[in-house]
């Protein structure tokens, strides 16, 4: 493998000149740039990214940690970040955390050790205290889909409790009072807050339902199917269901159809997230919009501004987004 010394010898210049060319120094002459570039191409030399970072005190890499890159929700998040990154001539290094504390810790430390100054982190497993410590160490670290009061200026989140409350109150406004809730079984803020929103809406409208109306399963389409089967076994007078996310709603829709139960004629169905699947189901799914692309763009712009040392984030600040109801065909008046 060619070294910087080999390139210098081939180009007939000093190692310092090669270094200036590699690091795009304005002191490098046009002739030096041409000869060094030609030598690098001939020898197949690739500059060491970490070595370049030591010289420039910067890298062209943005670190992103998601729950699971195979989830379309996180795919949308990554795409939005990458679109902004490209305008800044930067590339992404991505880690999966799987909502697990130790896995998230390892992924985050790997991104930091790879000299990612800008970091957009979707963390559900790490405790607040540890994330605050990471934020103190890395000025460009921004959290998405999580709010920690001590570092609220670095948090981009959605009011999940309000979202579930809006979804439930929409069904109540249509005359429903026997409303089930299919929740994620994951022990994370999102599941706790969305369940709290559902319960808050019931309490606000003086509707008393017992715990048999709530099912907690894996937040997948298979989980939604399992939940419907469990609810039907309980023989409850359910007329509407709120689901933790759109994929659970899709599974619920499939299971209801298998049992000959029509949506929305027999049971109204609400999702959450407004993912791509929501508008292609039949009937089209009423849901709560989760503007993950807008939030991700906001997060990376804030991170990049903070890395530049702009304490106010160039006017970009931490923000809690407000959820919006998307009414389609899966809900109807009782």
Tab-separated table of C-alpha atoms in Angstrom, residues 179-307:
chain	number	residue	atom	x	y	z
A	179	UNK	CA	-62.152	2.352	22.531
A	180	UNK	CA	-59.333	-0.181	22.812
A	181	UNK	CA	-55.650	0.705	22.720
A	182	UNK	CA	-52.912	-1.462	21.168
A	183	UNK	CA	-49.598	-0.324	22.644
A	184	UNK	CA	-45.951	-1.234	22.119
A	185	UNK	CA	-44.558	-3.556	24.755
A	186	UNK	CA	-41.195	-1.762	24.623
A	187	UNK	CA	-40.277	0.028	27.844
A	188	UNK	CA	-39.562	3.401	26.207
A	189	UNK	CA	-40.878	6.952	26.523
A	190	UNK	CA	-42.909	6.751	23.309
A	191	UNK	CA	-45.041	3.833	24.507
A	192	UNK	CA	-45.545	5.357	27.970
A	193	UNK	CA	-46.470	8.777	26.599
A	194	UNK	CA	-48.847	7.502	23.919
A	195	UNK	CA	-50.636	5.278	26.415
A	196	UNK	CA	-50.887	8.272	28.767
A	197	UNK	CA	-52.455	10.307	25.958
A	198	UNK	CA	-55.096	7.647	25.362
A	199	UNK	CA	-55.924	7.447	29.073
A	200	UNK	CA	-55.984	11.227	29.386
A	201	UNK	CA	-58.545	11.522	26.593
A	202	UNK	CA	-60.794	8.941	28.263
A	203	UNK	CA	-60.553	10.694	31.628
A	204	UNK	CA	-61.177	14.110	30.095
A	205	UNK	CA	-64.400	12.771	28.556
A	206	UNK	CA	-65.520	10.827	31.661
A	207	UNK	CA	-65.124	7.440	29.981
A	208	UNK	CA	-64.224	4.619	32.359
A	209	UNK	CA	-62.657	1.534	30.787
A	210	UNK	CA	-60.728	-1.198	32.542
A	211	UNK	CA	-57.285	-2.538	31.634
A	212	UNK	CA	-58.754	-5.310	29.458
A	213	UNK	CA	-59.140	-2.702	26.703
A	214	UNK	CA	-55.353	-2.289	26.510
A	215	UNK	CA	-53.020	-4.792	24.817
A	216	UNK	CA	-49.231	-4.490	24.718
A	217	UNK	CA	-47.344	-6.376	21.984
A	218	UNK	CA	-44.402	-5.980	19.611
A	219	UNK	CA	-44.843	-2.751	17.590
A	220	UNK	CA	-45.096	-4.584	14.249
A	221	UNK	CA	-47.832	-5.723	11.891
A	222	UNK	CA	-47.601	-9.196	13.444
A	223	UNK	CA	-48.058	-7.610	16.848
A	224	UNK	CA	-51.187	-5.859	15.614
A	225	UNK	CA	-52.645	-9.169	14.423
A	226	UNK	CA	-51.898	-10.840	17.760
A	227	UNK	CA	-53.487	-7.951	19.638
A	228	UNK	CA	-56.736	-8.186	17.672
A	229	UNK	CA	-57.013	-11.898	18.351
A	230	UNK	CA	-56.500	-11.271	22.067
A	231	UNK	CA	-59.061	-8.460	22.151
A	232	UNK	CA	-61.668	-10.546	20.334
A	233	UNK	CA	-61.143	-13.404	22.784
A	234	UNK	CA	-62.120	-10.996	25.587
A	235	UNK	CA	-65.520	-10.423	23.943
A	236	UNK	CA	-65.509	-6.685	24.641
A	237	UNK	CA	-68.052	-4.267	23.050
A	238	UNK	CA	-65.278	-2.438	21.176
A	239	UNK	CA	-66.298	0.017	18.458
A	240	UNK	CA	-62.907	1.717	17.890
A	241	UNK	CA	-59.187	1.035	18.318
A	242	UNK	CA	-56.162	3.342	18.645
A	243	UNK	CA	-52.838	1.755	17.633
A	244	UNK	CA	-49.325	2.714	18.749
A	245	UNK	CA	-48.151	2.954	15.129
A	246	UNK	CA	-49.311	2.449	11.561
A	247	UNK	CA	-47.752	-0.991	11.187
A	248	UNK	CA	-49.663	-2.321	14.174
A	249	UNK	CA	-52.791	-0.786	12.644
A	250	UNK	CA	-52.052	-2.566	9.344
A	251	UNK	CA	-51.781	-5.894	11.166
A	252	UNK	CA	-54.964	-5.120	13.097
A	253	UNK	CA	-56.783	-4.306	9.857
A	254	UNK	CA	-55.737	-7.627	8.354
A	255	UNK	CA	-56.830	-9.590	11.419
A	256	UNK	CA	-60.196	-7.820	11.587
A	257	UNK	CA	-60.804	-8.636	7.925
A	258	UNK	CA	-60.012	-12.307	8.565
A	259	UNK	CA	-62.668	-12.310	11.299
A	260	UNK	CA	-65.222	-10.719	8.973
A	261	UNK	CA	-65.170	-7.405	10.842
A	262	UNK	CA	-65.449	-4.382	8.576
A	263	UNK	CA	-63.425	-1.167	9.055
A	264	UNK	CA	-64.882	1.390	9.668
A	265	UNK	CA	-68.457	0.045	9.503
A	266	UNK	CA	-67.992	-2.256	12.508
A	267	UNK	CA	-64.818	-0.886	14.129
A	268	UNK	CA	-62.998	2.391	13.517
A	269	UNK	CA	-59.204	2.203	13.450
A	270	UNK	CA	-56.542	4.849	14.171
A	271	UNK	CA	-52.797	4.619	13.513
A	272	UNK	CA	-49.877	6.813	14.508
A	273	UNK	CA	-46.888	8.156	12.492
A	274	UNK	CA	-48.493	8.763	9.069
A	275	UNK	CA	-45.947	6.500	7.419
A	276	UNK	CA	-46.073	5.674	3.723
A	277	UNK	CA	-48.158	2.560	4.387
A	278	UNK	CA	-51.015	4.595	5.901
A	279	UNK	CA	-52.355	5.992	2.644
A	280	UNK	CA	-52.025	2.722	0.725
A	281	UNK	CA	-54.022	0.508	3.066
A	282	UNK	CA	-57.675	-0.155	2.296
A	283	UNK	CA	-59.437	1.622	3.765
A	284	UNK	CA	-56.862	4.422	3.930
A	285	UNK	CA	-55.689	4.805	7.504
A	286	UNK	CA	-56.580	7.734	9.742
A	287	UNK	CA	-53.484	8.498	11.769
A	288	UNK	CA	-51.359	11.084	13.575
A	289	UNK	CA	-48.695	12.788	11.503
A	290	UNK	CA	-45.149	12.320	12.766
A	291	UNK	CA	-43.077	14.800	10.708
A	292	UNK	CA	-39.848	12.811	11.016
A	293	UNK	CA	-38.312	14.230	7.827
A	294	UNK	CA	-38.828	17.830	8.925
A	295	UNK	CA	-37.602	16.986	12.411
A	296	UNK	CA	-34.496	15.240	11.040
A	297	UNK	CA	-33.636	18.203	8.798
A	298	UNK	CA	-34.043	20.503	11.778
A	299	UNK	CA	-31.822	18.260	13.930
A	300	UNK	CA	-28.902	18.073	11.495
A	301	UNK	CA	-29.003	21.805	10.771
A	302	UNK	CA	-28.832	22.473	14.503
A	303	UNK	CA	-25.957	20.008	14.914
A	304	UNK	CA	-23.913	21.537	12.094
A	305	UNK	CA	-24.470	25.039	13.466
A	306	UNK	CA	-23.371	23.978	16.957
A	307	UNK	CA	-20.194	22.397	15.560
